[in-house]
Coordinates of C-alpha atoms and ligand atoms in Angstrom, one line a residue:
M1 CA -6.4 5.1 5.2
C2 CA -2.9 5.4 6.2
G3 CA -0.1 2.5 5.1
I4 CA 2.7 1.3 7.0
I5 CA 5.3 -1.4 6.1
G6 CA 9.4 -1.9 7.5
I7 CA 11.8 -4.2 6.7
S8 CA 15.1 -5.2 8.6
S9 CA 16.8 -7.4 6.3
N10 CA 20.4 -9.2 5.6
K11 CA 19.8 -7.8 1.2
S12 CA 18.9 -4.4 0.0
V13 CA 15.2 -3.6 0.7
S14 CA 13.8 -1.4 -1.3
A15 CA 11.7 -3.8 -3.7
S16 CA 10.3 -6.0 -1.3
I17 CA 8.8 -2.4 0.4
I18 CA 7.5 -1.1 -2.4
N19 CA 5.6 -4.2 -4.0
S20 CA 4.1 -4.5 0.2
L21 CA 3.1 -0.4 -0.2
K22 CA 1.2 -2.1 -2.9
K23 CA -0.9 -4.2 -1.0
L24 CA -1.5 -1.4 1.0
E25 CA -3.6 0.5 -2.1
Y26 CA -6.8 -1.1 -1.0
R27 CA -6.9 1.5 2.3
G28 CA -7.2 4.0 0.5
Y29 CA -4.6 7.3 0.1
D30 CA -3.1 10.4 -1.7
S31 CA 0.8 10.2 -1.2
A32 CA 3.2 7.7 -0.4
G33 CA 7.3 7.6 1.0
I34 CA 10.0 4.9 1.3
A35 CA 13.4 5.8 3.5
T36 CA 16.1 3.5 3.9
L37 CA 19.7 3.7 5.2
S38 CA 22.8 2.3 4.1
D39 CA 26.4 4.3 4.0
G40 CA 26.1 6.0 7.1
E41 CA 22.8 7.8 6.0
I42 CA 18.5 8.4 5.7
N43 CA 17.8 7.8 1.6
E44 CA 14.3 9.5 1.8
V45 CA 13.0 10.0 -1.4
K46 CA 8.3 10.4 -1.0
S47 CA 6.0 11.3 -3.8
E48 CA 1.9 12.8 -4.1
G49 CA -0.1 10.5 -5.8
R50 CA 0.1 6.6 -6.0
V51 CA 3.1 4.5 -5.5
D52 CA 3.7 3.5 -9.3
S53 CA 4.3 7.7 -9.6
L54 CA 6.5 7.0 -6.9
E55 CA 8.4 4.3 -9.0
K56 CA 8.3 5.9 -12.1
N57 CA 10.0 9.4 -10.8
F58 CA 12.4 8.1 -9.1
D59 CA 15.2 5.2 -9.5
L60 CA 14.2 3.0 -6.4
K61 CA 16.0 -0.2 -8.0
N62 CA 19.3 1.7 -6.6
L63 CA 18.1 3.2 -3.4
K64 CA 20.1 0.8 -1.4
G65 CA 20.4 -0.4 2.0
N66 CA 18.9 -3.5 4.1
I67 CA 17.0 -1.1 7.2
G68 CA 14.3 0.1 5.6
I69 CA 10.5 2.0 6.1
G70 CA 7.6 3.1 4.0
H71 CA 4.2 4.4 4.5
V72 CA 1.5 5.3 1.5
R73 CA -0.8 8.3 2.6
W74 CA -4.2 9.1 3.5
A75 CA -4.2 12.9 5.0
T76 CA -5.4 14.4 8.0
H77 CA -3.0 17.4 8.5
G78 CA -2.2 18.8 5.8
V79 CA -2.9 18.5 1.9
P80 CA -2.3 15.4 0.2
N81 CA 1.3 16.7 -1.6
S82 CA 5.4 15.4 -1.6
V83 CA 6.1 18.2 1.6
N84 CA 3.6 16.3 3.4
A85 CA 4.3 12.8 2.6
H86 CA 5.9 10.0 5.0
P87 CA 7.7 9.8 6.1
H88 CA 9.6 12.8 7.6
S89 CA 13.1 13.5 8.5
S90 CA 15.2 14.6 10.5
Y91 CA 19.2 14.5 9.7
N92 CA 19.3 11.3 12.0
V93 CA 15.2 10.5 12.5
S94 CA 13.0 8.7 10.1
V95 CA 9.7 8.2 10.3
V96 CA 6.1 7.1 9.0
H97 CA 2.9 7.7 11.2
N98 CA -1.2 6.6 11.4
G99 CA -3.3 7.9 13.6
I100 CA -3.5 11.1 14.8
I101 CA -1.3 13.3 17.1
E102 CA -3.8 16.0 19.1
N103 CA -1.1 17.7 21.3
S104 CA 1.1 18.3 18.0
T105 CA 0.3 22.4 17.6
I106 CA 1.5 22.3 21.2
L107 CA 4.2 20.5 20.8
K108 CA 5.6 22.1 17.8
K109 CA 6.0 25.4 19.5
H110 CA 8.1 23.6 22.4
L111 CA 10.5 21.8 19.6
I112 CA 10.6 25.2 17.6
S113 CA 11.9 27.3 20.7
K114 CA 15.0 24.2 21.3
G115 CA 15.7 24.5 17.8
H116 CA 13.9 22.2 15.3
N117 CA 13.1 23.6 11.7
F118 CA 9.8 22.3 10.1
K119 CA 9.1 21.3 6.5
S120 CA 5.6 20.4 6.4
Q121 CA 1.8 21.0 7.7
T122 CA 1.3 17.4 9.4
D123 CA 1.8 16.3 12.5
T124 CA 3.4 13.8 12.2
E125 CA 6.8 15.5 12.2
V126 CA 6.6 16.3 15.7
I127 CA 6.7 12.7 16.5
V128 CA 11.0 13.1 14.4
H129 CA 12.2 16.3 17.0
L130 CA 10.7 15.0 19.2
I131 CA 13.1 12.3 19.2
T132 CA 15.4 13.5 18.4
E133 CA 15.1 16.2 21.5
N134 CA 15.1 12.8 24.2
L135 CA 17.9 11.3 21.3
K136 CA 20.1 14.1 22.6
T137 CA 20.0 13.0 26.2
S138 CA 18.6 9.3 26.8
E139 CA 20.0 6.0 25.9
L140 CA 17.3 4.2 22.6
E141 CA 14.7 2.1 24.5
D142 CA 14.5 5.9 27.2
A143 CA 14.0 8.0 24.5
I144 CA 11.1 6.0 23.0
T145 CA 9.1 5.5 26.0
K146 CA 9.7 9.1 26.5
T147 CA 7.7 10.4 23.5
L148 CA 5.6 8.5 23.3
K149 CA 4.6 8.9 26.6
Q150 CA 4.7 13.6 25.5
L151 CA 2.2 12.1 21.9
H152 CA -1.7 12.3 23.1
G153 CA -4.0 10.4 20.1
S154 CA -3.7 7.5 18.5
F155 CA -0.6 6.5 16.3
A156 CA 1.3 3.3 14.7
L157 CA 5.0 4.2 13.8
G158 CA 7.7 3.0 11.8
I159 CA 11.1 4.7 13.1
V160 CA 14.7 4.5 11.8
F161 CA 17.4 5.6 13.2
K162 CA 21.1 6.9 10.9
D163 CA 23.5 6.4 13.8
M164 CA 21.9 2.4 14.0
P165 CA 21.3 1.0 11.3
D166 CA 20.2 -2.1 12.3
L167 CA 16.9 -2.4 13.9
I168 CA 13.5 -0.4 13.0
V169 CA 11.2 0.6 15.9
G170 CA 7.7 0.2 16.0
A171 CA 5.2 1.4 18.4
R172 CA 1.2 0.9 18.4
R173 CA -1.4 2.9 20.1
G174 CA -5.5 3.0 19.0
S175 CA -3.8 1.9 15.6
P176 CA -3.1 -1.6 14.6
L177 CA 0.5 -3.0 14.3
A178 CA 1.8 -5.7 13.6
V179 CA 5.3 -7.9 13.6
G180 CA 5.9 -10.1 11.0
Y181 CA 9.0 -13.0 10.8
G182 CA 10.5 -14.1 7.9
P183 CA 14.1 -16.6 6.7
N184 CA 17.3 -13.6 7.6
E185 CA 15.0 -10.1 7.7
N186 CA 11.9 -9.4 10.1
Y187 CA 9.3 -7.0 9.1
L188 CA 6.6 -4.5 10.9
G189 CA 3.6 -3.1 9.1
S190 CA 0.2 -2.3 9.1
D191 CA -2.1 -5.0 9.0
S192 CA -1.5 -8.6 8.6
Y193 CA -2.8 -8.4 4.4
A194 CA 0.3 -6.5 3.6
L195 CA 2.9 -8.7 5.5
K196 CA 1.1 -11.7 4.2
S197 CA 3.7 -11.9 1.0
M198 CA 6.4 -12.4 2.8
T199 CA 5.2 -14.5 6.3
N200 CA 2.2 -15.9 7.9
K201 CA 4.3 -15.5 11.4
I202 CA 2.7 -12.7 12.9
T203 CA 3.0 -10.5 16.5
Y204 CA 0.3 -7.8 17.2
L205 CA 1.0 -4.5 19.4
D206 CA -1.5 -4.1 22.1
D207 CA -1.7 -0.4 22.7
G208 CA 1.3 1.2 24.1
E209 CA 3.6 -1.2 23.8
F210 CA 7.2 -0.4 21.1
C211 CA 9.2 -3.2 19.4
I212 CA 12.6 -2.6 18.4
V213 CA 12.4 -4.9 15.0
K214 CA 15.9 -6.8 13.7
K215 CA 17.0 -8.7 10.8
D216 CA 17.3 -11.7 13.3
Q217 CA 15.5 -10.3 16.4
V218 CA 12.5 -9.1 17.7
N219 CA 11.4 -7.8 21.4
F220 CA 9.0 -5.9 22.8
F221 CA 8.4 -3.5 25.7
N222 CA 6.0 -2.0 27.7
D223 CA 5.0 1.6 27.7
E224 CA 7.0 1.7 30.7
G225 CA 10.6 0.9 28.7
K226 CA 10.2 -2.8 30.6
K227 CA 10.7 -6.0 28.2
I228 CA 7.7 -8.4 27.2
N229 CA 7.5 -11.3 26.0
K230 CA 4.2 -12.0 22.8
K231 CA 2.8 -14.5 21.5
I232 CA 3.8 -15.1 17.5
L233 CA 0.1 -16.0 15.8
E234 CA 0.6 -18.7 12.2
L235 CA -1.6 -16.5 9.9
S236 CA -5.0 -18.0 8.6
S237 CA -3.8 -18.6 4.7
D238 CA -6.8 -17.9 2.7
Q239 CA -7.1 -19.3 -0.1
A240 CA -9.1 -16.5 -1.9
N241 CA -6.9 -14.7 -4.0
Y242 CA -6.2 -11.1 -4.1
D243 CA -6.6 -10.3 -7.3
K244 CA -9.5 -9.3 -9.8
G245 CA -9.3 -12.6 -12.5
D246 CA -10.8 -11.1 -15.0
F247 CA -13.1 -8.9 -13.5
K248 CA -12.5 -4.8 -14.7
H249 CA -12.9 -4.3 -10.5
F250 CA -12.6 -5.5 -7.6
M251 CA -16.0 -4.4 -6.4
A252 CA -17.9 -6.3 -9.3
K253 CA -16.1 -9.3 -8.3
E254 CA -17.2 -9.1 -5.2
I255 CA -20.6 -8.5 -6.2
E256 CA -20.4 -12.0 -7.9
E257 CA -19.0 -13.0 -4.8
Q258 CA -21.9 -12.6 -2.9
P259 CA -23.9 -16.2 -4.0
N260 CA -21.2 -17.7 -2.5
T261 CA -19.6 -16.0 0.3
I262 CA -23.3 -16.8 1.2
K263 CA -22.8 -20.6 0.6
T264 CA -19.9 -20.6 3.1
G265 CA -21.5 -18.1 6.0
I266 CA -24.6 -20.2 5.8
K267 CA -22.2 -23.8 6.0
E268 CA -20.5 -22.5 8.7
Y269 CA -23.1 -22.0 10.7
I270 CA -26.4 -24.2 9.8
D271 CA -26.2 -27.9 10.9
N272 CA -28.1 -29.7 7.6
V273 CA -28.3 -32.7 9.8
N274 CA -30.2 -31.2 12.8
K275 CA -31.7 -28.3 10.7
D276 CA -30.7 -26.1 13.4
I277 CA -27.7 -23.0 14.1
N278 CA -24.2 -23.5 15.3
I279 CA -22.5 -21.0 17.2
P280 CA -19.9 -23.1 18.8
N281 CA -18.4 -22.0 22.6
F282 CA -21.3 -19.1 23.0
P283 CA -19.6 -17.9 26.4
W284 CA -22.9 -16.8 27.9
K285 CA -25.6 -18.4 30.1
I286 CA -28.7 -17.5 27.5
E287 CA -30.8 -16.3 30.3
D288 CA -28.2 -13.7 31.5
I289 CA -28.8 -11.6 28.1
T290 CA -31.8 -9.5 28.3
S291 CA -31.2 -6.8 25.8
I292 CA -28.7 -6.3 22.7
T293 CA -26.8 -3.5 21.6
L294 CA -24.9 -3.1 18.2
I295 CA -22.7 -1.1 17.6
G296 CA -20.8 0.0 13.8
C297 CA -20.1 3.0 11.0
G298 CA -21.2 3.0 7.7
T299 CA -22.3 -0.2 5.9
A300 CA -21.7 -1.8 9.3
Y301 CA -23.8 0.7 10.8
H302 CA -27.3 -0.5 8.4
S303 CA -25.5 -3.9 9.0
C304 CA -26.5 -3.1 12.4
L305 CA -29.8 -1.3 11.9
L306 CA -31.3 -3.6 10.1
S307 CA -31.1 -6.5 12.7
K308 CA -32.7 -4.3 15.0
Y309 CA -35.9 -5.6 12.8
W310 CA -35.0 -9.3 12.5
F311 CA -34.0 -9.2 16.1
E312 CA -37.4 -7.4 17.1
E313 CA -38.8 -9.7 15.2
L314 CA -37.8 -13.0 16.1
T315 CA -36.9 -12.1 19.8
S316 CA -38.0 -10.6 23.0
L317 CA -34.8 -8.9 23.6
D318 CA -34.5 -5.6 23.8
V319 CA -32.3 -4.0 20.9
S320 CA -30.7 -0.5 20.5
I321 CA -28.0 0.6 17.8
D322 CA -25.7 3.4 17.8
I323 CA -23.0 4.8 15.1
A324 CA -19.7 4.4 17.3
S325 CA -18.4 7.4 17.1
E326 CA -21.4 8.3 18.7
F327 CA -21.4 5.8 21.0
R328 CA -17.8 6.6 22.1
Y329 CA -18.9 10.0 23.6
R330 CA -22.1 9.0 25.1
K331 CA -22.9 8.8 28.7
N332 CA -23.2 5.3 28.0
R333 CA -25.3 3.3 31.2
F334 CA -24.2 0.3 31.1
K335 CA -26.1 -3.2 32.1
K336 CA -24.7 -6.6 33.0
D337 CA -26.7 -7.9 31.1
T338 CA -26.6 -6.7 27.4
L339 CA -24.6 -8.1 24.5
Y340 CA -22.9 -5.2 22.9
I341 CA -22.1 -6.6 19.5
F342 CA -19.3 -4.9 17.4
V343 CA -20.2 -4.8 13.5
S344 CA -16.8 -4.6 11.2
Q345 CA -15.5 -5.6 7.5
S346 CA -11.8 -4.7 8.9
G347 CA -12.0 -4.8 12.4
E348 CA -9.7 -1.9 12.6
T349 CA -12.3 0.9 12.6
A350 CA -10.5 3.5 15.0
D351 CA -14.3 4.7 16.4
T352 CA -15.6 1.0 16.3
Y353 CA -12.2 -0.6 18.1
A354 CA -13.0 3.4 21.0
A355 CA -16.6 1.5 21.5
L356 CA -15.2 -1.6 21.9
D357 CA -12.3 -0.8 24.5
L358 CA -14.6 1.4 26.6
C359 CA -17.0 -1.7 27.3
N360 CA -14.6 -3.5 27.7
K361 CA -12.7 -1.0 30.6
N362 CA -16.9 -1.3 32.3
R363 CA -16.3 -5.1 32.4
M364 CA -19.1 -5.6 29.1
K365 CA -20.3 -8.6 27.4
T366 CA -18.7 -8.3 24.0
C367 CA -19.2 -10.1 20.4
A368 CA -17.6 -8.8 17.0
V369 CA -19.3 -9.4 13.9
V370 CA -16.2 -9.3 11.4
N371 CA -14.3 -10.4 8.4
V372 CA -10.1 -9.7 9.5
I373 CA -10.3 -12.6 12.6
E374 CA -6.8 -11.2 13.0
S375 CA -8.2 -7.5 13.6
S376 CA -8.4 -6.0 16.6
I377 CA -11.8 -6.2 17.2
A378 CA -12.0 -9.3 17.1
R379 CA -8.6 -10.4 19.2
D380 CA -10.1 -7.0 22.2
S381 CA -13.9 -8.9 21.9
N382 CA -14.6 -11.8 24.8
F383 CA -16.8 -13.6 21.9
V384 CA -16.9 -13.8 17.3
L385 CA -18.9 -14.3 14.7
P386 CA -16.3 -15.0 11.3
I387 CA -18.4 -13.3 8.1
H388 CA -16.1 -15.6 6.6
C389 CA -16.0 -13.3 2.3
G390 CA -12.9 -14.3 1.8
P391 CA -11.0 -10.6 1.5
E392 CA -12.9 -7.4 0.7
I393 CA -11.1 -5.0 -1.5
G394 CA -13.4 -2.0 -3.0
V395 CA -13.3 0.1 -0.9
A396 CA -16.9 -0.1 -0.9
S397 CA -18.9 -2.6 0.5
T398 CA -20.7 -5.3 -0.9
K399 CA -20.1 -9.0 0.6
A400 CA -19.2 -7.9 3.3
F401 CA -22.3 -6.1 3.8
L402 CA -24.7 -9.3 2.9
G403 CA -22.2 -11.4 4.9
Q404 CA -22.9 -9.1 7.7
I405 CA -26.7 -9.4 8.0
L406 CA -26.7 -13.3 7.4
I407 CA -24.9 -13.5 10.4
L408 CA -26.8 -11.3 12.5
Y409 CA -29.9 -12.7 11.2
I410 CA -28.5 -16.2 11.5
L411 CA -27.5 -14.7 15.5
S412 CA -31.2 -13.5 15.8
L413 CA -33.2 -16.5 15.0
K414 CA -30.7 -18.7 17.2
L415 CA -31.0 -16.7 20.4
G416 CA -35.0 -16.8 19.4
S417 CA -34.4 -20.1 19.7
L418 CA -32.8 -20.3 22.6
R419 CA -35.4 -18.5 24.1
G420 CA -38.2 -20.3 22.9
D421 CA -39.3 -16.8 21.7
I422 CA -39.9 -18.5 18.1
K423 CA -41.5 -21.7 17.9
K424 CA -39.4 -24.9 16.4
I425 CA -41.4 -25.5 13.4
S426 CA -40.7 -21.9 12.3
Y427 CA -37.3 -21.8 13.4
Q428 CA -37.1 -24.9 10.9
E429 CA -38.8 -23.5 8.4
K430 CA -36.7 -20.1 8.2
I431 CA -33.3 -22.2 8.2
K432 CA -35.3 -24.3 4.7
D433 CA -36.1 -20.8 3.4
L434 CA -32.2 -19.5 4.4
K435 CA -30.5 -22.3 2.3
T436 CA -31.7 -21.2 -0.7
L437 CA -30.8 -17.6 -0.1
P438 CA -27.3 -18.5 -2.8
K439 CA -29.4 -19.1 -5.5
L440 CA -31.7 -16.0 -4.5
I441 CA -28.9 -13.9 -5.4
E442 CA -27.7 -15.6 -8.4
K443 CA -30.5 -15.0 -10.6
T444 CA -30.7 -11.0 -8.6
L445 CA -27.9 -10.5 -10.3
L446 CA -29.1 -11.0 -13.8
L447 CA -30.4 -8.2 -13.5
D448 CA -27.5 -6.2 -15.0
N449 CA -28.8 -5.2 -18.0
D450 CA -32.0 -3.4 -16.5
I451 CA -29.7 -1.6 -14.0
Q452 CA -27.3 -0.8 -16.8
S453 CA -29.1 1.7 -19.1
I454 CA -31.2 2.9 -16.1
S455 CA -27.7 3.9 -13.8
S456 CA -27.1 7.0 -16.2
T457 CA -30.3 8.9 -15.6
F458 CA -28.3 8.8 -12.0
N459 CA -25.4 10.4 -13.8
E460 CA -27.4 13.0 -15.2
V461 CA -28.5 15.0 -12.0
K462 CA -27.6 16.7 -8.6
G463 CA -29.4 14.5 -6.8
S464 CA -31.7 11.3 -5.2
M465 CA -33.3 9.4 -3.0
F466 CA -34.1 6.6 -1.4
L467 CA -36.9 5.3 0.2
G468 CA -38.4 2.3 2.2
R469 CA -40.5 1.4 5.6
G470 CA -39.1 -1.3 7.6
F471 CA -36.5 -3.8 7.0
S472 CA -36.0 -1.9 3.4
Y473 CA -35.2 1.8 4.6
P474 CA -32.2 0.3 6.3
I475 CA -31.1 -1.2 2.4
A476 CA -32.9 2.8 0.9
L477 CA -29.4 4.2 4.0
E478 CA -27.2 1.4 2.5
G479 CA -27.9 2.2 -1.7
A480 CA -27.7 5.9 -1.1
L481 CA -24.4 5.5 0.5
K482 CA -23.1 3.3 -2.7
L483 CA -24.5 6.0 -4.9
K484 CA -22.1 8.2 -2.7
E485 CA -19.3 6.7 -2.4
L486 CA -18.7 5.7 -5.8
S487 CA -20.4 8.1 -8.1
Y488 CA -19.6 11.5 -5.5
I489 CA -24.2 12.4 -6.2
H490 CA -25.5 13.6 -3.8
A491 CA -28.2 10.8 -2.4
E492 CA -30.4 10.6 0.8
G493 CA -31.7 7.4 2.1
Y494 CA -35.3 8.4 4.5
P495 CA -38.0 6.4 5.8
A496 CA -40.9 6.6 3.5
G497 CA -42.7 7.7 5.8
E498 CA -40.8 10.9 7.0
M499 CA -40.8 12.1 3.7
K500 CA -44.1 14.6 4.8
H501 CA -42.3 15.8 7.2
G502 CA -40.1 17.8 5.1
P503 CA -38.3 16.0 2.4
L504 CA -41.0 16.0 -0.1
A505 CA -40.1 20.1 -0.3
L506 CA -36.4 18.5 -2.2
I507 CA -38.8 16.9 -4.7
E508 CA -38.1 18.5 -8.2
E509 CA -39.9 17.3 -12.0
G510 CA -38.0 14.3 -13.2
M511 CA -35.8 13.8 -10.0
P512 CA -34.6 10.2 -9.5
V513 CA -36.3 8.3 -6.7
V514 CA -35.4 4.6 -6.1
V515 CA -38.8 3.5 -3.4
L516 CA -38.0 -0.2 -1.5
A517 CA -41.5 -1.0 -1.5
P518 CA -41.4 -5.6 -1.4
R519 CA -44.6 -7.1 -1.3
D520 CA -44.4 -6.9 2.6
N521 CA -46.6 -5.5 5.8
Y522 CA -45.1 -2.1 4.7
Y523 CA -46.0 -3.1 1.0
K524 CA -48.9 -0.6 1.0
K525 CA -47.9 2.4 2.8
T526 CA -44.6 2.2 0.9
I527 CA -47.0 2.6 -2.5
S528 CA -48.7 5.4 -1.3
N529 CA -45.3 7.2 0.2
M530 CA -44.3 6.9 -3.3
Q531 CA -47.3 8.4 -4.7
E532 CA -47.1 11.3 -2.8
V533 CA -43.2 11.8 -4.9
I534 CA -45.0 10.8 -8.4
A535 CA -47.8 12.9 -8.2
R536 CA -44.8 16.1 -7.4
G537 CA -43.0 14.9 -10.9
A538 CA -40.0 12.2 -9.5
K539 CA -39.1 9.9 -11.5
V540 CA -39.3 6.8 -9.5
L541 CA -37.2 3.4 -9.3
L542 CA -39.6 0.6 -7.5
I543 CA -37.8 -2.4 -6.5
T544 CA -39.9 -4.5 -5.4
N545 CA -40.8 -8.7 -5.4
K546 CA -41.8 -11.0 -8.1
S547 CA -45.5 -11.4 -7.6
K548 CA -48.7 -12.3 -9.1
N549 CA -50.0 -9.3 -8.5
E550 CA -49.7 -6.4 -10.8
V551 CA -48.5 -3.0 -8.3
V552 CA -50.9 -1.0 -7.6
S553 CA -49.7 2.4 -9.5
E554 CA -48.7 3.5 -13.2
N555 CA -46.4 7.0 -13.8
I556 CA -43.6 4.4 -12.2
W557 CA -40.5 5.6 -14.4
E558 CA -38.9 2.0 -13.8
T559 CA -39.7 -1.1 -12.1
I560 CA -36.5 -4.0 -10.8
E561 CA -38.2 -7.2 -9.4
V562 CA -36.0 -9.1 -7.7
Q563 CA -36.8 -12.9 -7.0
D564 CA -39.9 -13.8 -4.7
T565 CA -39.1 -15.5 -1.5
N566 CA -40.6 -14.9 2.6
D567 CA -40.0 -11.1 4.3
D568 CA -36.9 -12.0 6.5
L569 CA -34.8 -13.1 3.3
L570 CA -36.1 -9.5 1.4
P571 CA -33.1 -7.5 2.1
F572 CA -30.9 -9.7 0.8
L573 CA -32.0 -9.4 -2.7
L574 CA -33.4 -5.9 -2.6
T575 CA -29.7 -4.7 -1.8
I576 CA -28.0 -6.3 -4.9
P577 CA -29.9 -4.1 -7.8
L578 CA -28.6 -1.2 -5.7
Q579 CA -24.6 -2.5 -4.9
K580 CA -25.6 -2.8 -9.1
L581 CA -27.0 1.0 -9.7
A582 CA -24.0 2.2 -7.6
Y583 CA -21.4 0.6 -9.8
Y584 CA -22.9 1.5 -13.1
S585 CA -23.1 4.9 -12.8
A586 CA -19.4 5.3 -11.0
L587 CA -18.6 3.3 -14.5
K588 CA -19.7 5.6 -16.9
K589 CA -18.1 8.6 -14.4
G590 CA -14.6 7.0 -14.8
Y591 CA -14.2 7.7 -11.5
D592 CA -11.9 5.3 -10.0
I593 CA -14.5 2.4 -8.4
D594 CA -12.3 0.1 -5.8
K595 CA -10.5 3.9 -4.2
P596 CA -13.1 6.2 -4.3
R597 CA -11.8 10.0 -4.0
N598 CA -11.6 11.0 -0.2
L599 CA -12.3 7.2 0.9
A600 CA -10.4 4.3 2.6
K601 CA -11.1 0.6 2.8
S602 CA -10.4 1.6 7.1
V603 CA -11.0 4.8 8.9
T604 CA -7.7 3.8 11.4
V605 CA -8.3 7.5 13.3
E606 CA -11.2 9.4 14.2
Ligands
AGP1 C1 -18.6 1.2 3.2 O1 -19.2 1.2 1.8 C2 -17.7 2.1 3.8 N1 -16.7 2.2 2.6 C3 -17.9 2.5 4.9 O2 -19.0 3.1 5.7 C4 -17.2 0.9 6.1 O3 -18.5 0.7 5.7 C5 -16.9 2.1 7.0 O4 -16.4 2.6 7.3 C6 -17.0 0.6 8.3 O5 -15.7 -0.2 7.9 P1 -16.1 -1.3 9.2 O6 -17.2 -2.5 8.7 O7 -15.0 -1.8 8.1 O8 -16.0 -1.2 10.5

């Protein structure tokens, strides 16, 4: 996803902007650019590809100016190339933009009729010419207020002006934007992560607001152009380092970190002395919640789907789930005794934020399960349950998925206990089992070699299937998503019981099919589904848990056995081999594992 940086300083800014853009690379992008102001000119430099190629192709060290903006672009309108890269500039205005301007076609026609010339295929360029046009008849604040009202859609903007070389304008609607405060300089950034290396003092803009950032002063304005006051937050200082250490990829590091991140999550919520779960400051009476709706995208949606089984197992609550991009346009029947839970690693996913915003507008109970506690979804929810995984840099989510399902499992246990749906003895037994999870994950991570050798088979075929029932079905979906997004191979997750209703037609001789069949209540049924695909030529990779009983079938291509534990916790362990399968498959293909093609770590556009 696109990233923005802006710096207004008493010294040259180009090097700091480039360094900050590198911190935004994790978001995924396909071109980059920078614009500074010096000697009454806009110096714009941009190119397709990585920030490194910008540095290689241009002499950025001599890019003068104490004011500047930078951008990494994830293409929405217009192919990735140097013309469509940001910044976009007119003779006196330069803009970087995250988001989508939905009325750009009409605005472009209007501006061309006013004599403006366009160079790119982007929606962003209309913003440049609209501001240029409005500055002809209005002072800065009015021109900005007027421009923002004319734009439909979402944006986070960074704007500099040739004739005002001491300020940067930032504006936000639907796409996050933050201001940072430094010594003799101030900053604009898409998220706190981009600013953390320069400051830990941050102000977040809310939708409709804009700001004017000077090196020694920042002013904020509402959507009517009236000055407003905003809080300065002190960012949590992450101990977690942001480098790969001796791992080849962030994803490899984050897979191996899972025993620790799960241990941290357990420590945060489990009260060892009283064998209880602590969820401090829960803002609602338990009797005021009779149903739950869980909402997320991608991997976060899979966390919602898995937790539905736990909530149904451990509480008598009605539980529904939805993909955020569907929920936000559905004809929802909002009920005041429903708790809406938004699951999001980044806390900035546009569709999930829009779903939250809809619930807020209907005055619903909202709870965020997030990794980034300073994020928009966290800030705008009534209650936050952090997953405490530390920064997840790899675009493919691994430790955050386990962190999400851990917190959702803990919440289902706690609600079940508070409602009297589970007996105290069982509740305490499950808490005791939960504390063994980090060790079990550690042991499961050792299955490395078996998986490495298996993974190449997935590279030699045009598609594969991942099957599971019950708790294993969401894990099948997650495993398929990992393989798709890392090795660009078609992979489909399916409920094992659904195969005979059509997908069985896909099975060909030698097709790899991953069957998740832990020895839980669904085991026998899943094994018979497995027979159906074996009988039609599939090469089955069976993932199950260790047990004394032999697997009731031969003709299985490979078997991977994870540690045995209580059924509730098996989904955590079944996920590990699938993360590694996708990782090694992509490694063998030589693909960019931490930044797969076309993908972004935080999808801040719809
Ligand atoms: C996960 O591997 C994907 N990169 C993607 O599906 C991700 O889970 C989704 O975009 C949601 O992101 P979020 O958790 O930050 O909201």
